[in-house]
XYZ file of C-alpha atoms in Angstrom:
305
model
C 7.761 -3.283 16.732
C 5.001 -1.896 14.968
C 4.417 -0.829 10.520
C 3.219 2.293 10.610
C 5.225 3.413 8.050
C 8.156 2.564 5.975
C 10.026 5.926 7.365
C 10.543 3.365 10.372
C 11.911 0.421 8.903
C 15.467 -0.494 7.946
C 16.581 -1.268 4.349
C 17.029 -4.656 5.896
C 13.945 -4.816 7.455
C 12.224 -3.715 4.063
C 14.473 -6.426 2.138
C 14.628 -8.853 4.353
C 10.839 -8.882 4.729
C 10.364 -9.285 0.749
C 12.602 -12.171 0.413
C 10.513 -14.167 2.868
C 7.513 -13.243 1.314
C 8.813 -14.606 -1.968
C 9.320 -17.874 -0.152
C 6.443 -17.880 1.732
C 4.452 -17.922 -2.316
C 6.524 -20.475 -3.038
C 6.376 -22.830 0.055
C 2.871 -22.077 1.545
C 3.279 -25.331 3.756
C 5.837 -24.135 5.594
C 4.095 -21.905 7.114
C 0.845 -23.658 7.950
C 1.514 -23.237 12.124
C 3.961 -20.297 12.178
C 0.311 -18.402 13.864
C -0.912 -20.930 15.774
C -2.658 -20.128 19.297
C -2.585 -16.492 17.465
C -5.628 -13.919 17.283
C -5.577 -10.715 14.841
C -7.808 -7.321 15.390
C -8.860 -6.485 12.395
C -10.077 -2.517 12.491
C -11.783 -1.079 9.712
C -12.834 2.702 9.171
C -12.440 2.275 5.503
C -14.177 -0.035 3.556
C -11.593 -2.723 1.734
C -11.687 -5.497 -0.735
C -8.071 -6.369 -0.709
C -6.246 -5.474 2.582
C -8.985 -7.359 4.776
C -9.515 -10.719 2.698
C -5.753 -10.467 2.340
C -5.219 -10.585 6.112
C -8.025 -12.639 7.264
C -7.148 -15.380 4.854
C -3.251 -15.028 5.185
C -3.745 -14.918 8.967
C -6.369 -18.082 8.712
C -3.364 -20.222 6.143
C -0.918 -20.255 9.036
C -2.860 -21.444 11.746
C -4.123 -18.020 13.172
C -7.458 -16.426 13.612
C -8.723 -12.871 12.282
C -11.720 -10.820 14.160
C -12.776 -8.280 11.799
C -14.383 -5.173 13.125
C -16.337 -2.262 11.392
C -15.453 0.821 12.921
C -18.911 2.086 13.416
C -20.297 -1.233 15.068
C -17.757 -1.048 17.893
C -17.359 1.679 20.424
C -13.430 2.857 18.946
C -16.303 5.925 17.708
C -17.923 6.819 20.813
C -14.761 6.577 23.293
C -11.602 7.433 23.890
C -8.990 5.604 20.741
C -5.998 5.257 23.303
C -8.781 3.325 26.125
C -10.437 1.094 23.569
C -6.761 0.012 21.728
C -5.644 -0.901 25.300
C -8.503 -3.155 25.652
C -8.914 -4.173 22.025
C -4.806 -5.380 22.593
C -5.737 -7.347 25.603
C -7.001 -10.012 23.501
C -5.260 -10.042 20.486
C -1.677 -10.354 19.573
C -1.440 -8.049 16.830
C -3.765 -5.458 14.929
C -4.211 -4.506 11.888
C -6.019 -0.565 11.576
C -7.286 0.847 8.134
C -8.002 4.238 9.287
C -9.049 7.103 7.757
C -6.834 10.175 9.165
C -3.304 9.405 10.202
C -3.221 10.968 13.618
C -6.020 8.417 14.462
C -3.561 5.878 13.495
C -1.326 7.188 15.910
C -3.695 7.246 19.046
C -4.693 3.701 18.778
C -0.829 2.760 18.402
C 0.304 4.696 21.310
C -3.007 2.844 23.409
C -1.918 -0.521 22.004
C 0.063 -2.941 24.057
C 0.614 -5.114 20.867
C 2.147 -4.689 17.350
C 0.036 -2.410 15.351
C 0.016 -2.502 11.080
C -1.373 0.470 8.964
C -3.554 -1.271 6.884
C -3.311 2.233 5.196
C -4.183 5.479 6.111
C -4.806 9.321 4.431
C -0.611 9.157 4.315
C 0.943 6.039 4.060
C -0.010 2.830 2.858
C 3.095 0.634 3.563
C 1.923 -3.065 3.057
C 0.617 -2.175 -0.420
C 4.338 -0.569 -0.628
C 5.742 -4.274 0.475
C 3.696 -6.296 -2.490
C 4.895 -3.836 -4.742
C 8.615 -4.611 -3.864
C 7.619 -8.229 -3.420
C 5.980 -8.399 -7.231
C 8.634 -6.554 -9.007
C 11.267 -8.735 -7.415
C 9.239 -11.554 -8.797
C 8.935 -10.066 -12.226
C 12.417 -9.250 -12.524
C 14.418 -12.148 -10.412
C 16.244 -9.191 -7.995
C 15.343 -5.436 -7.556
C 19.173 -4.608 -8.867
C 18.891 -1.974 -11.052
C 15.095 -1.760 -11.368
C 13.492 1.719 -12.261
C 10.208 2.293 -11.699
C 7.969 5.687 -12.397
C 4.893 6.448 -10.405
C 2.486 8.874 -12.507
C -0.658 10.825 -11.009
C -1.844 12.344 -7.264
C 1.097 12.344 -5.051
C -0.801 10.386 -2.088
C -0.535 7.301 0.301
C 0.336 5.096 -1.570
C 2.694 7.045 -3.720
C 4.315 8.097 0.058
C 4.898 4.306 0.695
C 6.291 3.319 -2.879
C 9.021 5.731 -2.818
C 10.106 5.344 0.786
C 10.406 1.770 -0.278
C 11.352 1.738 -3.176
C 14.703 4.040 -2.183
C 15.362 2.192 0.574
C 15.670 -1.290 -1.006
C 17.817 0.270 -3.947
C 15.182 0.570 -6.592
C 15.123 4.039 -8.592
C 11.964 5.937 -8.535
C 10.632 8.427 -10.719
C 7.322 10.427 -9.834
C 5.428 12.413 -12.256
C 3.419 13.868 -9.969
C 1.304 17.371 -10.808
C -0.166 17.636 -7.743
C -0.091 15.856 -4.099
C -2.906 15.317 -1.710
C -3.156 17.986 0.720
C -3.639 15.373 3.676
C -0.202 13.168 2.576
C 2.151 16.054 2.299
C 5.729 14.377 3.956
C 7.979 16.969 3.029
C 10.342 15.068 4.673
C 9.926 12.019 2.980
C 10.310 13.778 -0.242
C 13.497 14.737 0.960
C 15.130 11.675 2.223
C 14.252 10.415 -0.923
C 16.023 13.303 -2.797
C 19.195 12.725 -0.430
C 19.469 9.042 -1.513
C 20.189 9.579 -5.307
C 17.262 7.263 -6.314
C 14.632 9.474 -6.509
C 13.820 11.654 -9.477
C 10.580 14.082 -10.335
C 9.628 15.383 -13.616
C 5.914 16.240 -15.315
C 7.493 14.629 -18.688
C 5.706 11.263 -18.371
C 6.825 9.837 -21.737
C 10.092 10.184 -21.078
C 10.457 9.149 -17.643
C 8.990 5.845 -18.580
C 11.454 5.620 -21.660
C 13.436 3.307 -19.798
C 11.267 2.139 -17.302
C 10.950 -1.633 -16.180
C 7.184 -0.874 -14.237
C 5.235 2.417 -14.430
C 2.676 2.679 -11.821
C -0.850 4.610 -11.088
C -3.508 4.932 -8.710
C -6.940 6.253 -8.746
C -6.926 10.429 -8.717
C -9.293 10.646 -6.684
C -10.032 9.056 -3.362
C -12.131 6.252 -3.040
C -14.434 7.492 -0.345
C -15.067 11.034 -2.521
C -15.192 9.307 -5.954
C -19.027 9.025 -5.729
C -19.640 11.793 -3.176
C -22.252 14.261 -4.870
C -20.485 17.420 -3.236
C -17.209 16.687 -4.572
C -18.127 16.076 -7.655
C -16.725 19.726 -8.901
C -13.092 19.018 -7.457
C -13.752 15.111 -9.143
C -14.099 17.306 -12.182
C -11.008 19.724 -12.048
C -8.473 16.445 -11.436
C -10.036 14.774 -14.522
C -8.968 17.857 -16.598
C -5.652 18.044 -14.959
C -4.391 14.654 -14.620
C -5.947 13.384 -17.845
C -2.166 13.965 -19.905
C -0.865 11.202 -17.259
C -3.012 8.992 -18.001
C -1.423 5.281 -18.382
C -2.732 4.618 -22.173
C -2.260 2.645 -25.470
C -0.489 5.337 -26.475
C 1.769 5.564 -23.533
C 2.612 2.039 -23.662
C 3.930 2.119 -27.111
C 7.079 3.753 -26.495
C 7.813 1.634 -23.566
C 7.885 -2.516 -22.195
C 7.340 -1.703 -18.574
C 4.923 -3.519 -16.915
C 1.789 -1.437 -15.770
C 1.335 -1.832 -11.799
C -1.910 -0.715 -10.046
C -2.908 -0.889 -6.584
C -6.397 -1.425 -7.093
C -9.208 -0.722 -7.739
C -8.891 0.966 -10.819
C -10.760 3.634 -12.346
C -10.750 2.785 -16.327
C -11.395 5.655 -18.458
C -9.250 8.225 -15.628
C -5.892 6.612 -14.404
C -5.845 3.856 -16.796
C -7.334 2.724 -20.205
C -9.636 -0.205 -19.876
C -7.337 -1.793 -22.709
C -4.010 -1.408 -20.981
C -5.605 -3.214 -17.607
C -6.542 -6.017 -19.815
C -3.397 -6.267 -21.595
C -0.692 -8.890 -20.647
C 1.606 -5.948 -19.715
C -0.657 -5.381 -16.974
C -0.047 -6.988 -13.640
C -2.098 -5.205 -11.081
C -3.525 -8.833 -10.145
C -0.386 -10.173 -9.522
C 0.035 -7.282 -6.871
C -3.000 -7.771 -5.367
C -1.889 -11.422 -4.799
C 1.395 -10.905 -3.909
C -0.328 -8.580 -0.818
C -1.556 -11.204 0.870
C 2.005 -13.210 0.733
C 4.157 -9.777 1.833
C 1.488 -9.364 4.644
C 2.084 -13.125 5.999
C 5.568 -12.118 6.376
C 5.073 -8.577 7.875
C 2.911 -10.778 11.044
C 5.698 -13.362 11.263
C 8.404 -10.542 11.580
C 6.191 -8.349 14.002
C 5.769 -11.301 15.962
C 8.875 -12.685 15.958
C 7.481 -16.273 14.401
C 9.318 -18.112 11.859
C 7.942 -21.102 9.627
């Protein structure tokens, strides 16, 4: 069993997996050998703050041990993905791959002879998906009748959050002018339509009217954000996403909490103010990563604590 994405998972799966991540949080010492005598690949194309110290700790807190490797200091770039995976699976139990282009993804899982996670990708990012779920059933005590509205660039992690977020009964809204060209899932879209949960509208104040959590993420990727030759297309997404901005404004005609994956771009996505505003709980997120991840390896490697 792999995570690749959430398209592949159950609702039970999904639900199942966020309930023992709640208890893991609250009864770390359970846990403390559920990875003993176990090894983690970490791969890395893309550089990462939270999804590698999140692993690499989590991994280290039950008994296991992380190898972290930077793409471009091992030979995945010079030879073939499949050949290297193969190897790279021959002394690890499970790997974790933050990749840059999906289809990569995909070649190292098919070369793998061990569980593989998408520590995110160009089209889904499904653990950041599973801290989401994990946080707002912590917020809220259940995720019966929660409604939450994603606002900004239709991309990865927006993918993940509304695959997951329909499958575990949560209602979704997306205000969404645009998507990234590289995370188009028409089908995903779809299924989502099909399950009654799923809304889209460009009316951002009213979506969030009765929203319990609205949601953002950067509009531009992190890898281009500083890049000198897209700094004209960094410019035409300012001017077009800037009316779905999460604001002070926004935020006085609704009480949702304000969710971000991290890290945020103040002054584009989100005011500075509202990320430092109790409404704000983008660090409990980040947090609650680490916890969702512990129970991701546990279920992929059929462990318990």
């Amino acid at each position: 069993m792999d995570l690749i994405t959430l398209k592949d998972w159950s609702p039970y799966e999904i639900l199942a997996t966020v309930e023992e991540a709640l208890v893991i949080k609250d009864h770390p010492e359970r846990f403390r050998q559920a990875m003993v005598d176990q090894s983690l690949g970490m791969l890395f194309q893309k550089t990462s703050t939270r999804t590698r110290t999140s692993f690499e700790v989590g991994m280290t807190q039950m008994g296991g041990h992380a190898v972290y490797m930077d793409w471009q200091a091992t030979n995945f770039a010079l030879a073939d993905v499949k050949d290297e995976a193969q190897v790279l699976s021959r002394y690890v139990d499970v790997i974790v791959a933050r990749m840059k282009h999906h289809g990569d993804l995909l070649d190292l899982t098919s070369g793998s002879e061990v569980p593989v996670i998408n520590g995110c990708c160009d089209r889904y990012h499904p653990c950041q998906a599973l801290g989401d779920l994990m946080t707002m059933a912590e917020v809220r005590g259940s995720l019966e009748d929660v409604h939450i509205v994603y606002t900004g660039v239709l991309n990865n992690v927006a993918n993940s959050l509304i695959v997951g977020c329909t499958k575990a009964g949560v209602r979704v809204t997306a205000v969404t002018p645009e998507t990234n060209p590289s995370s188009q899932d028409d089908a995903l879209l779809e299924a989502a339509r099909e399950t009654g949960l799923f809304a889209e509208t460009l009316d951002l104040k009213s979506a969030v009217s009765d929203a319990d959590f609205v949601y953002t993420d950067t509009w531009i990727d992190m890898e281009f954000f500083l890049e000198p030759s897209y700094q004209e297309e960094k410019e035409r997404r300012i001017k077009a996403f800037e009316p779905y901005q999460i604001n002070e404004a926004l935020l006085e005609s609704t009480d949702a909490y304000v969710m971000h994956c991290l890290p945020a771009h103040k002054g584009y996505e989100v005011s500075a103010g509202v990320m430092d505003t109790p409404q704000c709980i983008a660090v409990d997120q980040a947090e609650n990563r680490m916890h969702a991840q512990k129970a991701v390896l546990l279920r992929l490697m059929d462990r318990e604590g």
